[in-house]
mmCIF file of C-alpha atoms in Angstrom:
data_model
loop_
_atom_site.group_PDB
_atom_site.id
_atom_site.type_symbol
_atom_site.label_atom_id
_atom_site.label_comp_id
_atom_site.label_asym_id
_atom_site.label_seq_id
_atom_site.Cartn_x
_atom_site.Cartn_y
_atom_site.Cartn_z
ATOM 1 C CA MET A 20 14.783 143.912 -86.566
ATOM 2 C CA LYS A 21 15.755 140.058 -87.192
ATOM 3 C CA ALA A 22 11.654 139.042 -88.031
ATOM 4 C CA LYS A 23 12.342 141.691 -90.838
ATOM 5 C CA ALA A 24 14.774 140.341 -92.186
ATOM 6 C CA TYR A 25 13.203 137.109 -91.938
ATOM 7 C CA LEU A 26 10.350 138.291 -93.429
ATOM 8 C CA ASP A 27 12.710 140.113 -96.695
ATOM 9 C CA LEU A 28 13.593 137.524 -97.167
ATOM 10 C CA MET A 29 10.750 135.802 -97.803
ATOM 11 C CA ARG A 30 9.630 138.407 -100.087
ATOM 12 C CA ALA A 31 6.396 138.174 -97.352
ATOM 13 C CA PRO A 32 3.268 140.351 -98.910
ATOM 14 C CA ALA A 33 4.592 139.408 -101.983
ATOM 15 C CA ALA A 34 2.584 135.678 -101.385
ATOM 16 C CA LEU A 35 -0.493 137.501 -102.213
ATOM 17 C CA THR A 36 0.417 137.560 -106.314
ATOM 18 C CA VAL A 37 0.254 133.159 -105.758
ATOM 19 C CA LEU A 38 -2.690 132.629 -103.821
ATOM 20 C CA GLY A 39 -5.625 133.192 -107.360
ATOM 21 C CA ASP A 40 -3.405 129.732 -108.888
ATOM 22 C CA THR A 41 -4.826 127.668 -106.674
ATOM 23 C CA ALA A 42 -8.275 129.250 -106.995
ATOM 24 C CA VAL A 43 -8.471 129.372 -110.078
ATOM 25 C CA GLY A 44 -7.266 125.555 -110.980
ATOM 26 C CA ALA A 45 -10.170 125.007 -109.039
ATOM 27 C CA ILE A 46 -12.537 127.660 -110.534
ATOM 28 C CA TRP A 47 -12.393 125.776 -114.044
ATOM 29 C CA SER A 48 -11.992 122.226 -112.881
ATOM 30 C CA THR A 49 -15.456 122.548 -110.807
ATOM 31 C CA ARG A 50 -13.558 121.175 -107.947
ATOM 32 C CA PRO A 51 -14.077 124.403 -105.109
ATOM 33 C CA LEU A 52 -12.084 126.348 -102.449
ATOM 34 C CA VAL A 53 -14.775 124.615 -99.860
ATOM 35 C CA GLY A 54 -13.537 122.154 -95.861
ATOM 36 C CA ARG A 55 -9.755 121.099 -96.372
ATOM 37 C CA ARG A 56 -8.626 122.610 -99.525
ATOM 38 C CA LEU A 57 -9.211 126.181 -98.087
ATOM 39 C CA ALA A 58 -5.950 125.439 -97.559
ATOM 40 C CA LEU A 59 -4.143 124.572 -101.073
ATOM 41 C CA PRO A 60 -3.841 128.824 -101.069
ATOM 42 C CA LEU A 61 -1.628 128.405 -98.217
ATOM 43 C CA ALA A 62 0.718 125.322 -99.899
ATOM 44 C CA SER A 63 0.693 127.286 -102.484
ATOM 45 C CA ALA A 64 2.009 130.490 -100.214
ATOM 46 C CA LEU A 65 4.552 127.654 -97.918
ATOM 47 C CA LEU A 66 5.828 126.239 -102.173
ATOM 48 C CA TYR A 67 6.277 130.137 -103.677
ATOM 49 C CA TRP A 68 7.767 131.939 -99.813
ATOM 50 C CA SER A 69 10.436 128.447 -99.650
ATOM 51 C CA GLY A 70 12.001 129.475 -103.715
ATOM 52 C CA MET A 71 12.017 133.530 -102.782
ATOM 53 C CA VAL A 72 13.821 131.959 -99.709
ATOM 54 C CA LEU A 73 16.230 129.787 -102.242
ATOM 55 C CA ASN A 74 17.027 132.423 -104.503
ATOM 56 C CA ASP A 75 18.396 134.619 -102.580
ATOM 57 C CA TRP A 76 20.677 132.056 -100.633
ATOM 58 C CA ALA A 77 21.752 130.647 -103.882
ATOM 59 C CA ASP A 78 21.613 134.578 -105.520
ATOM 60 C CA ARG A 79 24.604 135.356 -101.837
ATOM 61 C CA GLU A 80 27.437 135.910 -103.982
ATOM 62 C CA ARG A 81 26.669 137.768 -106.296
ATOM 63 C CA ASP A 82 24.406 139.694 -104.541
ATOM 64 C CA ALA A 83 27.194 140.876 -102.419
ATOM 65 C CA ILE A 84 28.012 142.942 -105.523
ATOM 66 C CA GLU A 85 24.987 143.639 -106.722
ATOM 67 C CA ARG A 86 21.905 144.250 -104.246
ATOM 68 C CA PRO A 87 24.735 143.853 -100.284
ATOM 69 C CA GLU A 88 22.110 145.632 -99.225
ATOM 70 C CA ARG A 89 19.716 142.068 -99.128
ATOM 71 C CA PRO A 90 19.471 139.758 -95.879
ATOM 72 C CA ILE A 91 22.756 137.566 -96.874
ATOM 73 C CA PRO A 92 24.754 139.639 -97.515
ATOM 74 C CA SER A 93 23.749 142.342 -95.190
ATOM 75 C CA GLY A 94 24.566 139.892 -92.444
ATOM 76 C CA GLN A 95 21.318 140.045 -91.598
ATOM 77 C CA VAL A 96 20.637 136.451 -91.816
ATOM 78 C CA ALA A 97 23.083 133.346 -91.501
ATOM 79 C CA PRO A 98 23.676 131.651 -95.308
ATOM 80 C CA GLY A 99 22.425 128.287 -93.459
ATOM 81 C CA SER A 100 19.411 129.898 -91.714
ATOM 82 C CA ALA A 101 17.981 130.757 -94.679
ATOM 83 C CA LEU A 102 19.096 127.630 -96.481
ATOM 84 C CA SER A 103 17.289 125.400 -93.601
ATOM 85 C CA LEU A 104 14.191 127.867 -93.966
ATOM 86 C CA ALA A 105 14.166 127.665 -96.988
ATOM 87 C CA ALA A 106 13.672 123.319 -97.160
ATOM 88 C CA ALA A 107 11.357 124.147 -93.586
ATOM 89 C CA LEU A 108 9.108 126.613 -95.912
ATOM 90 C CA ALA A 109 8.943 123.548 -98.706
ATOM 91 C CA VAL A 110 8.903 121.128 -96.042
ATOM 92 C CA ALA A 111 5.282 123.095 -94.718
ATOM 93 C CA GLY A 112 4.139 123.307 -98.320
ATOM 94 C CA VAL A 113 4.557 120.220 -100.086
ATOM 95 C CA ALA A 114 2.761 118.750 -96.586
ATOM 96 C CA THR A 115 0.311 120.910 -96.519
ATOM 97 C CA ALA A 116 -0.856 119.969 -100.032
ATOM 98 C CA THR A 117 -0.592 116.397 -99.405
ATOM 99 C CA ALA A 118 -3.049 117.080 -95.931
ATOM 100 C CA VAL A 119 -5.633 117.993 -98.340
ATOM 101 C CA GLY A 120 -5.509 115.853 -101.391
ATOM 102 C CA GLY A 121 -3.342 113.347 -100.334
ATOM 103 C CA ARG A 122 -1.054 111.305 -102.427
ATOM 104 C CA HIS A 123 -2.545 113.978 -105.247
ATOM 105 C CA GLY A 124 -1.554 116.176 -103.520
ATOM 106 C CA LEU A 125 2.553 115.397 -102.435
ATOM 107 C CA VAL A 126 2.570 115.364 -106.422
ATOM 108 C CA ALA A 127 1.785 118.536 -107.268
ATOM 109 C CA ALA A 128 3.037 119.957 -104.798
ATOM 110 C CA GLY A 129 6.543 117.956 -105.429
ATOM 111 C CA ARG A 130 6.566 118.721 -108.787
ATOM 112 C CA ILE A 131 6.322 122.797 -107.690
ATOM 113 C CA THR A 132 9.252 122.050 -104.934
ATOM 114 C CA LEU A 133 11.602 120.136 -108.253
ATOM 115 C CA CYS A 134 10.401 122.837 -110.772
ATOM 116 C CA VAL A 135 11.478 125.202 -107.994
ATOM 117 C CA ALA A 136 14.397 124.476 -106.885
ATOM 118 C CA ALA A 137 16.100 123.784 -110.504
ATOM 119 C CA TYR A 138 15.479 127.167 -111.333
ATOM 120 C CA ASP A 139 16.503 129.208 -108.317
ATOM 121 C CA LEU A 140 19.920 126.295 -109.001
ATOM 122 C CA VAL A 141 20.455 125.339 -112.249
ATOM 123 C CA ALA A 142 18.069 127.385 -115.027
ATOM 124 C CA LYS A 143 18.044 131.051 -113.933
ATOM 125 C CA ASP A 144 20.761 132.107 -115.881
ATOM 126 C CA THR A 145 20.041 129.782 -118.689
ATOM 127 C CA THR A 146 18.014 130.671 -122.246
ATOM 128 C CA ALA A 147 15.917 128.490 -120.113
ATOM 129 C CA GLY A 148 15.459 129.965 -116.543
ATOM 130 C CA PRO A 149 11.678 131.896 -117.792
ATOM 131 C CA LEU A 150 10.281 128.834 -119.357
ATOM 132 C CA VAL A 151 11.374 126.733 -115.802
ATOM 133 C CA MET A 152 10.288 129.529 -113.880
ATOM 134 C CA SER A 153 6.730 130.157 -115.837
ATOM 135 C CA GLY A 154 6.747 125.837 -115.536
ATOM 136 C CA CYS A 155 6.291 127.221 -111.565
ATOM 137 C CA ARG A 156 3.223 127.781 -111.096
ATOM 138 C CA PHE A 157 1.677 126.665 -114.271
ATOM 139 C CA LEU A 158 1.607 123.205 -111.575
ATOM 140 C CA ASP A 159 0.264 126.422 -108.667
ATOM 141 C CA VAL A 160 -2.618 126.262 -110.822
ATOM 142 C CA MET A 161 -2.648 122.125 -111.448
ATOM 143 C CA LEU A 162 -2.370 122.425 -108.013
ATOM 144 C CA GLY A 163 -5.849 124.056 -107.590
ATOM 145 C CA ALA A 164 -7.160 121.586 -110.256
ATOM 146 C CA SER A 165 -5.410 117.908 -109.118
ATOM 147 C CA PRO A 166 -5.963 115.773 -109.266
ATOM 148 C CA SER A 167 -8.203 117.063 -112.914
ATOM 149 C CA TYR A 168 -5.322 118.769 -114.204
ATOM 150 C CA ARG A 169 -6.235 118.479 -117.553
ATOM 151 C CA SER A 170 -9.384 120.524 -116.975
ATOM 152 C CA ALA A 171 -6.469 123.904 -115.261
ATOM 153 C CA LEU A 172 -4.254 122.778 -118.864
ATOM 154 C CA VAL A 173 -5.642 126.745 -119.993
ATOM 155 C CA PRO A 174 -5.237 129.106 -117.580
ATOM 156 C CA ALA A 175 -1.906 127.558 -115.800
ATOM 157 C CA SER A 176 -0.906 128.035 -119.749
ATOM 158 C CA VAL A 177 -1.751 132.341 -119.441
ATOM 159 C CA ILE A 178 -0.652 131.971 -115.921
ATOM 160 C CA GLY A 179 2.209 130.558 -117.477
ATOM 161 C CA LEU A 180 2.653 133.300 -120.699
ATOM 162 C CA HIS A 181 2.992 136.062 -117.412
ATOM 163 C CA THR A 182 5.475 134.515 -115.587
ATOM 164 C CA ALA A 183 7.488 134.084 -118.844
ATOM 165 C CA ALA A 184 6.483 137.632 -119.206
ATOM 166 C CA ILE A 185 8.287 138.740 -116.298
ATOM 167 C CA THR A 186 11.298 136.579 -115.841
ATOM 168 C CA VAL A 187 12.175 137.875 -119.425
ATOM 169 C CA LEU A 188 11.863 141.676 -118.237
ATOM 170 C CA SER A 189 13.946 140.707 -114.530
ATOM 171 C CA ARG A 190 17.438 139.781 -116.944
ATOM 172 C CA SER A 191 17.459 143.663 -117.153
ATOM 173 C CA GLU A 192 16.894 144.822 -113.685
ATOM 174 C CA VAL A 193 20.025 145.959 -112.691
ATOM 175 C CA THR A 194 22.120 146.519 -115.833
ATOM 176 C CA GLY A 195 19.131 147.393 -117.960
ATOM 177 C CA SER A 196 18.444 147.149 -121.543
ATOM 178 C CA ASP A 197 17.787 147.897 -124.876
ATOM 179 C CA ARG A 198 13.705 148.547 -126.406
ATOM 180 C CA SER A 199 13.806 144.899 -127.211
ATOM 181 C CA VAL A 200 12.523 143.817 -124.450
ATOM 182 C CA PRO A 201 10.383 145.765 -123.155
ATOM 183 C CA ALA A 202 8.216 145.200 -126.805
ATOM 184 C CA ILE A 203 8.614 142.147 -126.365
ATOM 185 C CA VAL A 204 7.824 141.792 -123.141
ATOM 186 C CA GLY A 205 5.154 144.243 -124.432
ATOM 187 C CA GLY A 206 4.038 141.476 -127.077
ATOM 188 C CA MET A 207 3.765 138.325 -124.143
ATOM 189 C CA ALA A 208 1.521 140.499 -122.140
ATOM 190 C CA GLY A 209 -0.861 140.998 -125.093
ATOM 191 C CA ALA A 210 -1.067 137.678 -125.579
ATOM 192 C CA VAL A 211 -1.852 136.569 -122.756
ATOM 193 C CA ALA A 212 -5.351 138.815 -122.029
ATOM 194 C CA THR A 213 -6.398 138.008 -125.176
ATOM 195 C CA SER A 214 -5.938 134.409 -124.620
ATOM 196 C CA ALA A 215 -7.081 135.236 -120.695
ATOM 197 C CA MET A 216 -10.823 137.200 -122.908
ATOM 198 C CA VAL A 217 -10.525 135.046 -125.689
ATOM 199 C CA SER A 218 -11.353 131.449 -122.971
ATOM 200 C CA THR A 219 -13.645 133.110 -120.135
ATOM 201 C CA ALA A 220 -15.964 134.878 -123.144
ATOM 202 C CA GLY A 221 -14.499 138.496 -122.529
ATOM 203 C CA TYR A 222 -17.271 140.644 -121.753
ATOM 204 C CA ARG A 223 -16.637 138.254 -118.427
ATOM 205 C CA ALA A 224 -13.263 139.065 -117.762
ATOM 206 C CA ALA A 225 -13.414 142.429 -119.076
ATOM 207 C CA PRO A 226 -12.715 144.779 -115.893
ATOM 208 C CA ALA A 227 -10.362 142.402 -114.210
ATOM 209 C CA GLY A 228 -8.555 143.117 -118.363
ATOM 210 C CA ALA A 229 -9.482 146.522 -117.753
ATOM 211 C CA VAL A 230 -6.649 146.044 -114.402
ATOM 212 C CA TYR A 231 -4.562 144.210 -115.875
ATOM 213 C CA LEU A 232 -3.810 145.748 -118.669
ATOM 214 C CA TRP A 233 -3.092 149.914 -115.686
ATOM 215 C CA SER A 234 -1.582 147.532 -113.945
ATOM 216 C CA PHE A 235 1.086 146.519 -115.946
ATOM 217 C CA GLY A 236 0.487 148.705 -119.121
ATOM 218 C CA PRO A 237 2.199 152.332 -117.948
ATOM 219 C CA GLY A 238 4.944 150.656 -116.820
ATOM 220 C CA LEU A 239 5.847 148.841 -119.862
ATOM 221 C CA PHE A 240 5.386 151.240 -121.696
ATOM 222 C CA ARG A 241 8.057 153.205 -119.522
ATOM 223 C CA ALA A 242 10.652 151.223 -119.702
ATOM 224 C CA TRP A 243 9.860 150.867 -123.705
ATOM 225 C CA GLN A 244 10.940 154.233 -123.421
ATOM 226 C CA HIS A 245 13.353 154.477 -120.742
ATOM 227 C CA PRO A 246 15.204 151.261 -120.829
ATOM 228 C CA THR A 247 17.771 151.463 -117.636
ATOM 229 C CA ALA A 248 17.296 149.276 -114.781
ATOM 230 C CA GLU A 249 15.519 151.240 -112.084
ATOM 231 C CA VAL A 250 12.703 151.919 -114.714
ATOM 232 C CA ILE A 251 12.580 148.111 -115.587
ATOM 233 C CA ARG A 252 12.512 146.822 -112.195
ATOM 234 C CA GLY A 253 9.270 149.237 -111.693
ATOM 235 C CA ALA A 254 8.385 147.775 -114.518
ATOM 236 C CA VAL A 255 8.674 144.296 -113.060
ATOM 237 C CA ARG A 256 7.341 145.138 -109.899
ATOM 238 C CA ASN A 257 3.815 145.674 -112.030
ATOM 239 C CA GLY A 258 4.319 142.928 -113.462
ATOM 240 C CA ILE A 259 4.312 140.502 -110.354
ATOM 241 C CA ALA A 260 0.873 142.352 -108.776
ATOM 242 C CA SER A 261 -0.328 141.802 -112.544
ATOM 243 C CA MET A 262 -0.034 138.415 -111.510
ATOM 244 C CA ILE A 263 -3.443 138.788 -109.661
ATOM 245 C CA ALA A 264 -5.502 140.597 -112.636
ATOM 246 C CA VAL A 265 -4.747 137.906 -115.012
ATOM 247 C CA GLN A 266 -6.322 135.303 -112.178
ATOM 248 C CA ALA A 267 -8.918 137.976 -112.328
ATOM 249 C CA MET A 268 -9.746 137.672 -115.876
ATOM 250 C CA LEU A 269 -9.264 133.566 -115.236
ATOM 251 C CA ALA A 270 -11.698 133.033 -113.179
ATOM 252 C CA ALA A 271 -14.586 135.056 -114.226
ATOM 253 C CA ARG A 272 -16.670 132.085 -114.108
ATOM 254 C CA ALA A 273 -16.850 133.156 -110.679
ATOM 255 C CA PRO A 274 -17.702 136.648 -110.833
ATOM 256 C CA ARG A 275 -17.502 137.544 -107.484
ATOM 257 C CA THR A 276 -13.409 135.567 -107.696
ATOM 258 C CA MET A 277 -12.722 137.881 -109.805
ATOM 259 C CA LEU A 278 -13.997 140.601 -108.468
ATOM 260 C CA ALA A 279 -12.192 139.744 -105.322
ATOM 261 C CA LEU A 280 -9.363 139.452 -107.335
ATOM 262 C CA SER A 281 -9.975 142.008 -108.892
ATOM 263 C CA GLY A 282 -10.010 144.731 -105.932
ATOM 264 C CA LEU A 283 -6.824 142.896 -104.794
ATOM 265 C CA ALA A 284 -5.459 143.541 -107.499
ATOM 266 C CA ILE A 285 -6.035 146.890 -108.004
ATOM 267 C CA GLY A 286 -4.306 147.245 -104.273
ATOM 268 C CA LEU A 287 -1.744 145.794 -104.716
ATOM 269 C CA ARG A 288 -1.067 147.769 -107.700
ATOM 270 C CA LEU A 289 -0.947 151.193 -105.373
ATOM 271 C CA LYS A 290 1.054 149.930 -103.305
ATOM 272 C CA VAL A 291 3.410 149.230 -105.561
ATOM 273 C CA SER A 292 3.651 152.373 -107.301
ATOM 274 C CA ALA A 293 3.076 154.410 -104.124
ATOM 275 C CA PRO A 294 6.237 156.516 -103.253
ATOM 276 C CA LYS A 295 8.536 156.020 -101.055
ATOM 277 C CA PRO A 296 9.653 158.717 -97.620
ATOM 278 C CA THR A 297 12.529 159.580 -99.677
ATOM 279 C CA GLU A 298 11.128 160.096 -103.002
ATOM 280 C CA VAL A 299 9.671 163.739 -104.219
ATOM 281 C CA THR A 300 6.441 163.429 -105.077
#
């Protein structure tokens, strides 16, 4: 039970959505993930988990009111233990990146760590929140490209834009919103798809583009029709799962990677959309 609480705190399965960041960065910088560089996706996952834990630690008082079932407010994980876990995961992520890329890996992972902390502890509830959160994923792509950062500016920006869209939508998970929020996010998603397709010679990215449309589109349309908190939460989950489809579009330069990411995106989307045991089917 204790182990499950910690895994829930880390949002362990959601780390699947960050593994493609470094792969995309590596593809665009023509520095393939081989040898020690194969550990870069692990560094991304460790830093992602650290951010998830730190997020819940920072939100523990709010969650006690809005989401009391979460591991910290429910008493399954002590706040001090959560903070220690967040720090340990961050150190492990930075150490892994450093072991792979030396000084460049240390700098790249250090930037991600600082950006994650800035979001969780300072920027989350400000107007800058979506921009800071998108910066975290932008820098994660750069981790895969380091030290050839310029070569990965386009894919990092596209993944950052999709992250910003999800973050904007997630702000209405508890309260719901009016129809303008899903509409704005839909426009941002359209810009993501267009940018990804154009930057990778559309026809090669078309299969992944179709997966992205199927993965994120219906949930956004439902949220536009009925922008309640419950429907928006579903759209946010779909948006997080569709991050892998964005990565797949941007990986079109490496067809095998694109197909692997597209398959993973389909699987995660189906998993996210599967009815819970208590739901009526």
